[in-house]
Coordinates of C-alpha atoms in Angstrom, one line a residue:
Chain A
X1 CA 69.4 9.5 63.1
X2 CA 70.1 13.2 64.3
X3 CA 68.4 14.3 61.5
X4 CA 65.3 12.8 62.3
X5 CA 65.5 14.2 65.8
X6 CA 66.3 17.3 64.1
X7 CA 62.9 17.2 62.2
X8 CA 61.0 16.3 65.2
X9 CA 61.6 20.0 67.0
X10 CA 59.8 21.1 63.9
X11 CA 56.6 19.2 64.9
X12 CA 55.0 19.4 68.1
X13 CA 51.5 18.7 68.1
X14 CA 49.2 19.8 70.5
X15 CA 46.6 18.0 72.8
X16 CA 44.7 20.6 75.2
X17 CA 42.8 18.8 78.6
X18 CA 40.6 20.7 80.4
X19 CA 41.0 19.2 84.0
X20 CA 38.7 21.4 85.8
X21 CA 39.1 24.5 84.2
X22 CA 36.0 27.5 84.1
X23 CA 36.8 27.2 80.1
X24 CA 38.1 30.8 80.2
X25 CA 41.8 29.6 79.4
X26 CA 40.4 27.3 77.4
X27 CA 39.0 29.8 75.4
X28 CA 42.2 32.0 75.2
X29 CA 43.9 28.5 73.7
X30 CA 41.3 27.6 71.7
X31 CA 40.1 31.2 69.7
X32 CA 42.8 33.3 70.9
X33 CA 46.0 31.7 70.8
X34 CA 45.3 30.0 67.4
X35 CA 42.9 32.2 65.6
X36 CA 44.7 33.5 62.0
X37 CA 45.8 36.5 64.2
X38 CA 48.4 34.3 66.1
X39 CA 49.1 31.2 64.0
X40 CA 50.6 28.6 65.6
X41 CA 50.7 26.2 62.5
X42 CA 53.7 28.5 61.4
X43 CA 56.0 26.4 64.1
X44 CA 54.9 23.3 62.7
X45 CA 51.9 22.4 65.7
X46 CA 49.0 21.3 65.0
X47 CA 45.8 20.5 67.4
X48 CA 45.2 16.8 67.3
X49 CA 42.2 15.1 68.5
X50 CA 43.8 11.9 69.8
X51 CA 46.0 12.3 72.8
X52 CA 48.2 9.3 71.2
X53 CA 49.3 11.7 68.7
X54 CA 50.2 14.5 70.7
X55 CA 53.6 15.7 71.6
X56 CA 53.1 18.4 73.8
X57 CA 50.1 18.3 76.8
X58 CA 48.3 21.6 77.4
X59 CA 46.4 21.5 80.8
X60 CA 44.2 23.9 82.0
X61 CA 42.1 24.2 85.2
X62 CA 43.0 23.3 89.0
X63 CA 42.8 19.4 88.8
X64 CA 39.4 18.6 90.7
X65 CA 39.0 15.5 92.8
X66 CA 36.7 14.1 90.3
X67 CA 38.8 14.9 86.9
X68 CA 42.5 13.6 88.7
X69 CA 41.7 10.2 87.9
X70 CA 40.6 10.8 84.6
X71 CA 43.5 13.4 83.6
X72 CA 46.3 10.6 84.7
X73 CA 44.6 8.2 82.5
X74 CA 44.7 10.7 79.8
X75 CA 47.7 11.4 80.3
X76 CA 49.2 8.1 80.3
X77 CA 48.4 7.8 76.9
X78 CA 50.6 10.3 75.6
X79 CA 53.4 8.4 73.9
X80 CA 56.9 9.2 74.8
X81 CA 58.8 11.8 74.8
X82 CA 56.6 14.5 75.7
X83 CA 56.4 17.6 77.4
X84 CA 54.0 19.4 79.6
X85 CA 52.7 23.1 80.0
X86 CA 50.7 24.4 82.6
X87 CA 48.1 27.3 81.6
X88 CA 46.7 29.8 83.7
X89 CA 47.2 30.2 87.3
X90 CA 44.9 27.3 88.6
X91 CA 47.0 24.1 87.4
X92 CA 50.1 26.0 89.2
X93 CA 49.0 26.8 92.6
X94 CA 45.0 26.4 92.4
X95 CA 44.4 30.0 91.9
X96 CA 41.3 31.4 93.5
X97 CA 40.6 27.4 94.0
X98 CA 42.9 27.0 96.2
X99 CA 42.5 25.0 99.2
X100 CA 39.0 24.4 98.1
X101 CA 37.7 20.9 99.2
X102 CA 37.0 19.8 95.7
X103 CA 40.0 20.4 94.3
X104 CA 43.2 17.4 94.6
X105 CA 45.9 20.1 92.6
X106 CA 48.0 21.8 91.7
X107 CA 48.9 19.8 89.2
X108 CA 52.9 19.3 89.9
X109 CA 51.9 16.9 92.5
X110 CA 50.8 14.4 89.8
X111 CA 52.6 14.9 86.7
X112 CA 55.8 16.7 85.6
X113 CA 55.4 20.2 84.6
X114 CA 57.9 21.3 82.2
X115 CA 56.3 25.0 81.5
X116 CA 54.1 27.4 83.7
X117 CA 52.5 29.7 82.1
X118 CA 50.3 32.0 84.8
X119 CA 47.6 34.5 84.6
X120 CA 43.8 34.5 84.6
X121 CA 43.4 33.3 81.8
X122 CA 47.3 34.6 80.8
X123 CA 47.7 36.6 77.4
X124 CA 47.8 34.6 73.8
X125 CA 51.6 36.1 73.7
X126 CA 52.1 34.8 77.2
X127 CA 50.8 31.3 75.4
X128 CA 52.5 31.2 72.5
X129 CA 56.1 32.3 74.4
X130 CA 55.0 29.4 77.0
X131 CA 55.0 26.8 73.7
X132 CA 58.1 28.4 72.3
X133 CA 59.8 27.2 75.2
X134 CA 57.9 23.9 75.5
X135 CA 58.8 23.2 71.9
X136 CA 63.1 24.0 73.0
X137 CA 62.2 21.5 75.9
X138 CA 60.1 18.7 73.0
X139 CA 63.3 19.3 70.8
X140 CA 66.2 18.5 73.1
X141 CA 63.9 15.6 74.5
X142 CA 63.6 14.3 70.7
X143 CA 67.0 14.5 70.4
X144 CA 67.8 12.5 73.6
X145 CA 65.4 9.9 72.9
X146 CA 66.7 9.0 68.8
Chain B
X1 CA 61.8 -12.7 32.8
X2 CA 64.1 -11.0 35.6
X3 CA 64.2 -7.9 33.2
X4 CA 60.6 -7.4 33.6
X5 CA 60.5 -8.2 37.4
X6 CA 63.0 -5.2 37.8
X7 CA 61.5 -3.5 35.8
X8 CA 58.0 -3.3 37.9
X9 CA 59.9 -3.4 40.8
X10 CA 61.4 0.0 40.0
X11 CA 58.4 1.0 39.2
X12 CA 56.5 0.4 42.3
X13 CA 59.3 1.1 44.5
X14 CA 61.4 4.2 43.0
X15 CA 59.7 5.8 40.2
X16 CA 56.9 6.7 39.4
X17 CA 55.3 4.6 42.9
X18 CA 57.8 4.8 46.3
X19 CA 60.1 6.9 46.7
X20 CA 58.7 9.1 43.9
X21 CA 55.0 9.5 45.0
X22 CA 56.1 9.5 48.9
X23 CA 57.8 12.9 48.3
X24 CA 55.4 14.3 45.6
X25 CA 52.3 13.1 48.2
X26 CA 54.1 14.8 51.2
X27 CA 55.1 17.8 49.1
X28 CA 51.7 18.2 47.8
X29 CA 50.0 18.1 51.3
X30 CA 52.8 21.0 52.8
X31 CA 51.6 23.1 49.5
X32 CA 47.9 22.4 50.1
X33 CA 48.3 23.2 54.0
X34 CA 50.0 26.3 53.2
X35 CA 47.6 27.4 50.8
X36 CA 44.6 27.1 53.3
X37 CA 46.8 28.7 55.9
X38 CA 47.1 31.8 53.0
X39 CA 43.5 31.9 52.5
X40 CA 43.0 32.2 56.2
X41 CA 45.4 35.0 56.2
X42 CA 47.7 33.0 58.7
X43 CA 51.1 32.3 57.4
X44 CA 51.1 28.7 57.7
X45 CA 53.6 25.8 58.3
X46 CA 57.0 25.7 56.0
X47 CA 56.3 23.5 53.1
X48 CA 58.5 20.5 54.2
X49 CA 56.0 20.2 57.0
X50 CA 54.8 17.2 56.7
X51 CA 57.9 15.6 56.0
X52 CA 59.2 16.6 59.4
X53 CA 55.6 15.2 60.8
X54 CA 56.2 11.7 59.4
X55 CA 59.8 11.7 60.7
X56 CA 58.6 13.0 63.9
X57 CA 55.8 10.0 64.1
X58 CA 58.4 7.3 63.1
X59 CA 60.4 8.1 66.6
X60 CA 57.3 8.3 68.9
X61 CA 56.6 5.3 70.9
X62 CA 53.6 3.2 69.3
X63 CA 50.8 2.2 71.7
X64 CA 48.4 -1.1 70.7
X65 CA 45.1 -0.8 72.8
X66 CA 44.4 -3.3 75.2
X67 CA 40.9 -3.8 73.2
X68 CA 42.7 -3.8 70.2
X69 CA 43.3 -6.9 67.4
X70 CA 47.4 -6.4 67.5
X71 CA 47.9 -8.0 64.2
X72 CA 45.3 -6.5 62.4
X73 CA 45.8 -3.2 64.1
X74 CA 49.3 -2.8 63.0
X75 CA 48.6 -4.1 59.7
X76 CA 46.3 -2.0 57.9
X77 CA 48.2 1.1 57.6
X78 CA 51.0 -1.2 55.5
X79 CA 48.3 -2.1 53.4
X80 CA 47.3 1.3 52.4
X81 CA 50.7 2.2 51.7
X82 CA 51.7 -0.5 49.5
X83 CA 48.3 -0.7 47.4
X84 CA 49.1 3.0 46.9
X85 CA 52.5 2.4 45.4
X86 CA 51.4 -0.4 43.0
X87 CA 48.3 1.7 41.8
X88 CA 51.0 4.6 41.0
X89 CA 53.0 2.0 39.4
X90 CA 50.1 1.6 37.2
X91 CA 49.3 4.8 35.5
X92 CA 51.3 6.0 32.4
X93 CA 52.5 9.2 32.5
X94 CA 52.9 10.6 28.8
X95 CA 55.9 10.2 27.2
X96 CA 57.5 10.2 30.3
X97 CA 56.6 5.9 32.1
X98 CA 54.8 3.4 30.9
X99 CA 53.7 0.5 32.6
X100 CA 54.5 -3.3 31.7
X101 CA 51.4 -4.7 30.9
X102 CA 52.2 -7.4 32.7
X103 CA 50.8 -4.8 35.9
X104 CA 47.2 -4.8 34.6
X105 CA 44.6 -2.5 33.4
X106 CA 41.9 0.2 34.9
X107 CA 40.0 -2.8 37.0
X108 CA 43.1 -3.6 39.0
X109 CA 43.6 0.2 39.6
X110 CA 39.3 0.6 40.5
X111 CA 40.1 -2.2 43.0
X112 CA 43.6 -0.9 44.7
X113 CA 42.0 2.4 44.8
X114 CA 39.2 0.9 46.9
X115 CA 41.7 -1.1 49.3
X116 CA 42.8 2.2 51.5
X117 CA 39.5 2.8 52.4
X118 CA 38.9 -0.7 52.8
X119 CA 42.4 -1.1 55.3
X120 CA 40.9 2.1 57.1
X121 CA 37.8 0.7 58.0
X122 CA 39.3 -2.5 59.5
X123 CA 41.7 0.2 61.4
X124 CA 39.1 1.7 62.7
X125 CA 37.4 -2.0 63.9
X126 CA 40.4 -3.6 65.0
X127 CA 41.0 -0.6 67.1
X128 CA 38.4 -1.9 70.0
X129 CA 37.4 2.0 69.8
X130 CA 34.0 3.4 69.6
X131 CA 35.1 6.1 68.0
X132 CA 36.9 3.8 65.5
X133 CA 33.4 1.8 64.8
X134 CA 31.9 4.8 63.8
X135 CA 34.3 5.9 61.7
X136 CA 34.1 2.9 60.2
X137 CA 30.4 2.3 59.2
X138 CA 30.6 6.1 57.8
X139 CA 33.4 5.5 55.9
X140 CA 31.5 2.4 54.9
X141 CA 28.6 4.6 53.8
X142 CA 30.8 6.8 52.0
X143 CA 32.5 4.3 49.8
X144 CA 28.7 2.5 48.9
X145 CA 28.1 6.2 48.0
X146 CA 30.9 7.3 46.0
X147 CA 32.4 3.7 44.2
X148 CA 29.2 3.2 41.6
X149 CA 29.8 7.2 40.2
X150 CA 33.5 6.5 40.1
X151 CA 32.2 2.9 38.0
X152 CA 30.2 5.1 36.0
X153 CA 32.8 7.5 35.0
X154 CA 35.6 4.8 34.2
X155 CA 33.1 2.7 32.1
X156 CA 32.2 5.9 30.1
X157 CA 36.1 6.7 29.2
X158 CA 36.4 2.9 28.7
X159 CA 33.4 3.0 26.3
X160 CA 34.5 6.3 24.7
X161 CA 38.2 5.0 23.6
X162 CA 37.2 1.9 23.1
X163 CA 34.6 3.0 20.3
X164 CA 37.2 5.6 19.1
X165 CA 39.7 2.8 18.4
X166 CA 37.1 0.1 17.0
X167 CA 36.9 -2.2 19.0
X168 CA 34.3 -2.7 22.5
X169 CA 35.5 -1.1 25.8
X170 CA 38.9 -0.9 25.9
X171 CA 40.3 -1.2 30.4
X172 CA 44.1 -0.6 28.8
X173 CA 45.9 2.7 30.3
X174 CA 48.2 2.9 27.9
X175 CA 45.8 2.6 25.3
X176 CA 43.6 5.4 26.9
X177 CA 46.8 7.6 27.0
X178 CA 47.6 6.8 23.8
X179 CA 44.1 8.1 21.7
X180 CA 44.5 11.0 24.1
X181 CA 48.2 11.9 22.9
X182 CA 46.9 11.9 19.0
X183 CA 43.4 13.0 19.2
X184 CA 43.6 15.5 22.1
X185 CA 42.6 15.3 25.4
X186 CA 39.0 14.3 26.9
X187 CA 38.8 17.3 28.7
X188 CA 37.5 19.1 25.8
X189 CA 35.1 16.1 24.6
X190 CA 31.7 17.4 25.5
X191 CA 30.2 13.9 26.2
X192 CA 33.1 13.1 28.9
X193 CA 32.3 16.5 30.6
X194 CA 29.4 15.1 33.3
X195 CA 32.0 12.5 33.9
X196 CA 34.7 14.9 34.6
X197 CA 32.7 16.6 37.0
X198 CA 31.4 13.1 38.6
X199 CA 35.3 12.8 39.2
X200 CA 36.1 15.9 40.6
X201 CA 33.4 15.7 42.9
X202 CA 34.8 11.6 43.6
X203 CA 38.4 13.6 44.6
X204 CA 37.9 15.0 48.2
X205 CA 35.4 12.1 48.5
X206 CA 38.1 9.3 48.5
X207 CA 40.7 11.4 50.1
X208 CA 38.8 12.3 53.3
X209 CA 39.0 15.9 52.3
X210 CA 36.0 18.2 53.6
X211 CA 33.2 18.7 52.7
X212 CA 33.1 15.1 52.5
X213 CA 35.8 14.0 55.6
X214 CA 32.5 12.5 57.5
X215 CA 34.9 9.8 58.7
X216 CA 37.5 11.1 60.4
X217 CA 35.7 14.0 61.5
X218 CA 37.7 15.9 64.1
X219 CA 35.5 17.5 66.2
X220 CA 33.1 14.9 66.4
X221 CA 35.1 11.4 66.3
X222 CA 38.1 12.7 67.1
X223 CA 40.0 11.6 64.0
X224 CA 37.8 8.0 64.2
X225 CA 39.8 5.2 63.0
X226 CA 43.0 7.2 63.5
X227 CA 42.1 7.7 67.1
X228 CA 44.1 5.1 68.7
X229 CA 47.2 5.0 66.4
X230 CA 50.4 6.5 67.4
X231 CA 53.9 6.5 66.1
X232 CA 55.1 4.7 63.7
X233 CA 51.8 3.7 62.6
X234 CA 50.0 6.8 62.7
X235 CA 53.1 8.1 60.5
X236 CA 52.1 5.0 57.6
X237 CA 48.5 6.2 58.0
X238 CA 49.6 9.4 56.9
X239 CA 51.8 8.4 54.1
X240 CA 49.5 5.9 53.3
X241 CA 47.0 9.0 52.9
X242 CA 49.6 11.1 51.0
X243 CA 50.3 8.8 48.0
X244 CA 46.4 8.1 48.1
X245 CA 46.0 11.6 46.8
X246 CA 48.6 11.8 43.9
X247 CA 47.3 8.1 42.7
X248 CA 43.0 9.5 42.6
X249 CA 44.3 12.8 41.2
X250 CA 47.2 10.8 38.8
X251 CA 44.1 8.6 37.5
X252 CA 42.2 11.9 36.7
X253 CA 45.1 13.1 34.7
X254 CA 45.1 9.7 32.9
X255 CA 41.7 9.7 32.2
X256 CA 41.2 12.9 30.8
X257 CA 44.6 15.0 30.4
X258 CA 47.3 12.5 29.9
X259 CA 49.2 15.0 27.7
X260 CA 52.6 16.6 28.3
X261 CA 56.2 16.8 26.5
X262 CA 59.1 13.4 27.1
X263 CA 61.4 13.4 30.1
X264 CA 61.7 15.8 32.9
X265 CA 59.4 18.3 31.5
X266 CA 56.8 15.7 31.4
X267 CA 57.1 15.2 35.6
X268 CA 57.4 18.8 35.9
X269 CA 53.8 19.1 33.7
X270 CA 52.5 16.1 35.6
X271 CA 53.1 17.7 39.1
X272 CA 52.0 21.7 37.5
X273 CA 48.5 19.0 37.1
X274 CA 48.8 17.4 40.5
X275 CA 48.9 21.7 41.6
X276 CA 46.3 22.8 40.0
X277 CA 43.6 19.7 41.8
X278 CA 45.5 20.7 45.3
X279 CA 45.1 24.4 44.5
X280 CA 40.9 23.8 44.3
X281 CA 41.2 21.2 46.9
X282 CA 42.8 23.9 49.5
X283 CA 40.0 26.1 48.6
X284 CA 37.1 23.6 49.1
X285 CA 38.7 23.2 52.7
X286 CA 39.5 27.2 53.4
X287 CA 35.2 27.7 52.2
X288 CA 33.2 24.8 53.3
X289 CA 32.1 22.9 56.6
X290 CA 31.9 19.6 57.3
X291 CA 28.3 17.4 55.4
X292 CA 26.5 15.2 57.6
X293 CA 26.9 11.8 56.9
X294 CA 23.2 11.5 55.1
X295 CA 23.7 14.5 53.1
X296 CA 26.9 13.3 52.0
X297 CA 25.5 9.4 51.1
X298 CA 22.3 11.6 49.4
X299 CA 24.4 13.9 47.1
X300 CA 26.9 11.1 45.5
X301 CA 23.8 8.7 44.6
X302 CA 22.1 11.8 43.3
X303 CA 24.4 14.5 41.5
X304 CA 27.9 12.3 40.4
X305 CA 25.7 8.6 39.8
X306 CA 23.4 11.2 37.7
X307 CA 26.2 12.5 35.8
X308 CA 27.9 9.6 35.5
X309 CA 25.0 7.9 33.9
X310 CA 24.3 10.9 31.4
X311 CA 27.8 10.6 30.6
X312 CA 27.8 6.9 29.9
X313 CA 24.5 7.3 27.8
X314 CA 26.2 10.2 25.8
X315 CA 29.3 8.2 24.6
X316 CA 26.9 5.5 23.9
X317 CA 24.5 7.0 21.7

């Protein structure tokens, strides 16, 4: 079975949730980090639209109050293994959010963060090293789950 | 008698169904997904790609909704796969397989090809998703749309050979394959041709492939009946959905271009075929959007029922 696991660090598809974000690091992942310029297919990811096919959980935004629920659900229904990144300053400390009485984050509070990736919205490089990691952290997951 | 069982068994599990298609499917989709990727001017995933998906999917864990039909819900996607294989098992390659005829004709093959889509709408109802009832009655609407062209065409090839070798309309493969191999293909028979294009515009159709993938639309259904699969059964969905697309494009090679040289040369000319459909497919899904699911239903009982009924009219008269 090692090979299978072997096979599995070759795929890690994508799911992106938005929990609260102002769309601007949505908008880096979306049309930045995977326009033709940048592809990402070239790993072997691929954007789903199911978060029960996903492997590896993109969230963005400072976790509102009214969006925690919702994200946790969400996020439960990721099958196992799978790993977490963190994009853009907000889901990390809350960012100029921060301490605001809307928001419930930063995000580690609720759910394990495997990768940060910071900035405002960070660069598509800054992306795309933050998923070259997460897919190292996917891979020996894989492994430890076959 | 247990010479014959082996024989089809072979045939629908190792060659030219099973194993066989499995890899040719899953190769066919990495070359496809590559191509688009080139057209893009991206570089693309390797071409083993969606091997390394499946046996990704196989080790995930595999969720059953709460709202979901368990039995039925885990079902479907084996259905798809093993219709698939029999179908393959089906078609004659020239000079290369040919089936027992204890297997049956081009009506069994009409009705396995319709089963997938059949298995994908109860997926999609079993679910207990919305999303998964929508993609359901479109891909209902899609089949009502596309199956009477598809009729159309067969009947017409039927019709043809069978007048060609005296006798009514002949359903026989082999027998289709056969006039073919001594009187040339039905490519180049000008009464076939609206029926060749009624089946090239049948291909991404049946396969989900865009313009025409109305029912699994990403953007807006979020994959529909797929939604709520994961794992191991997402991974049969996908397989299922590989061997789909060498068995519709296999059937278009046996219904109008059956010819190629004995033994390996004859797979290697029979996957060159299975290229050259991927190669317009990719480029179909690099140019175009995605129809509306009325626009889609309007242009299959217009343009391919149209041709297919000139076509059948043609060989008739």
């Amino acid at each position: 079975m090692r090979f299978l696991a072997k096979a599995a660090r070759k795929s890690p598809w994508i799911y992106r949730i938005n929990a609260g974000s102002c769309n601007g690091c949505d908008v880096e992942l979306a049309t930045t980090a995977c326009i033709p310029r940048y592809d990402i297919e070239r790993l072997g990811c691929q954007y789903c639209g199911s978060p029960k096919h996903a492997d590896i959980i993109l969230i963005t935004g400072p976790v509102t109050v009214g969006v925690k629920d919702k994200l946790l659900r969400v996020y439960a229904q990721v099958p196992e293994p799978k790993v977490t990144v963190a994009v853009g300053i907000c889901p990390i400390s809350g960012g100029v959010f921060r301490e605001s009485y809307s928001i419930a984050g930063p995000l580690d509070q609720f759910v394990p963060v495997d990768v940060n990736v910071p900035g405002c919205p960070p660069r598509p490089q800054a992306i795309i090293e933050g998923l070259a990691l997460a897919i190292e952290i996917w891979g020996e997951r894989a492994e430890a789950a076959a | 008698m247990t010479e014959i069982v082996l024989r089809i068994l072979s045939a629908v599990l190792i060659f030219p169904g099973g194993v066989f298609a499995i890899a040719l499917g899953l190769l066919l989709k990495g070359v496809e997904r590559r191509l688009v990727a080139r057209l893009q001017r991206r570089i693309g995933p390797p071409l083993l790609q969606p091997f390394y998906d499946l046996a990704k999917l196989m080790q995930k864990e595999t969720f059953v909704p709460d709202l979901a039909d368990a039995g039925l819900f885990l079902l479907t996607p084996m259905i798809g796969v093993a219709s698939m294989s029999v179908a393959m098992a089906l078609l004659p390659m020239a000079g290369v397989y040919t089936p027992s005829a204890a297997l049956g004709d081009l009506i069994i093959l009409f009705y396995l090809i319709s089963l997938p889509a059949l298995a994908l709408m109860l997926s999609g109802s079993a679910s207990g998703s919305p999303f998964g009832a929508l993609g359901f009655s479109r891909e209902m609407a899609m089949m009502l749309a596309y199956e009477g062209p598809i009729l159309l065409v067969i009947v017409s090839v039927a019709l043809y050979v069978g007048q060609a070798t005296g006798g009514g309309v002949t359903f026989d493969l082999v027998t289709i394959v056969r006039y073919q191999i001594n009187h040339g293909p039905l490519l180049l028979e000008w009464r076939l041709a609206p029926a060749l294009l009624a089946y090239l515009a049948f291909i991404p159709a049946n396969l989900g492939m865009p313009p025409f993938d109305i029912p699994e639309a990403e953007t807006e259904l979020a994959e529909g009946p797929l939604l709520e699969y994961s794992g191991s059964s997402l991974g049969l969905l996908k397989l299922g959905a590989a061997i789909k697309a060498v068995v519709v494009t296999a059937l278009g090679i046996t219904l109008f271009w059956p010819n190629g040289p004995a033994g390996v040369a004859g797979v290697l000319v029979f996957i060159a075929k299975h290229m050259l459909v991927v190669g317009g497919l990719a480029l179909l899904k690099a140019g175009v959007g995605r129809m509306r699911i009325d626009q889609a239903v309007l242009f299959y009982l217009k343009w391919p029922m149209l041709l297919g009924g000139v076509a059948l009219v043609a060989v008739r008269a």
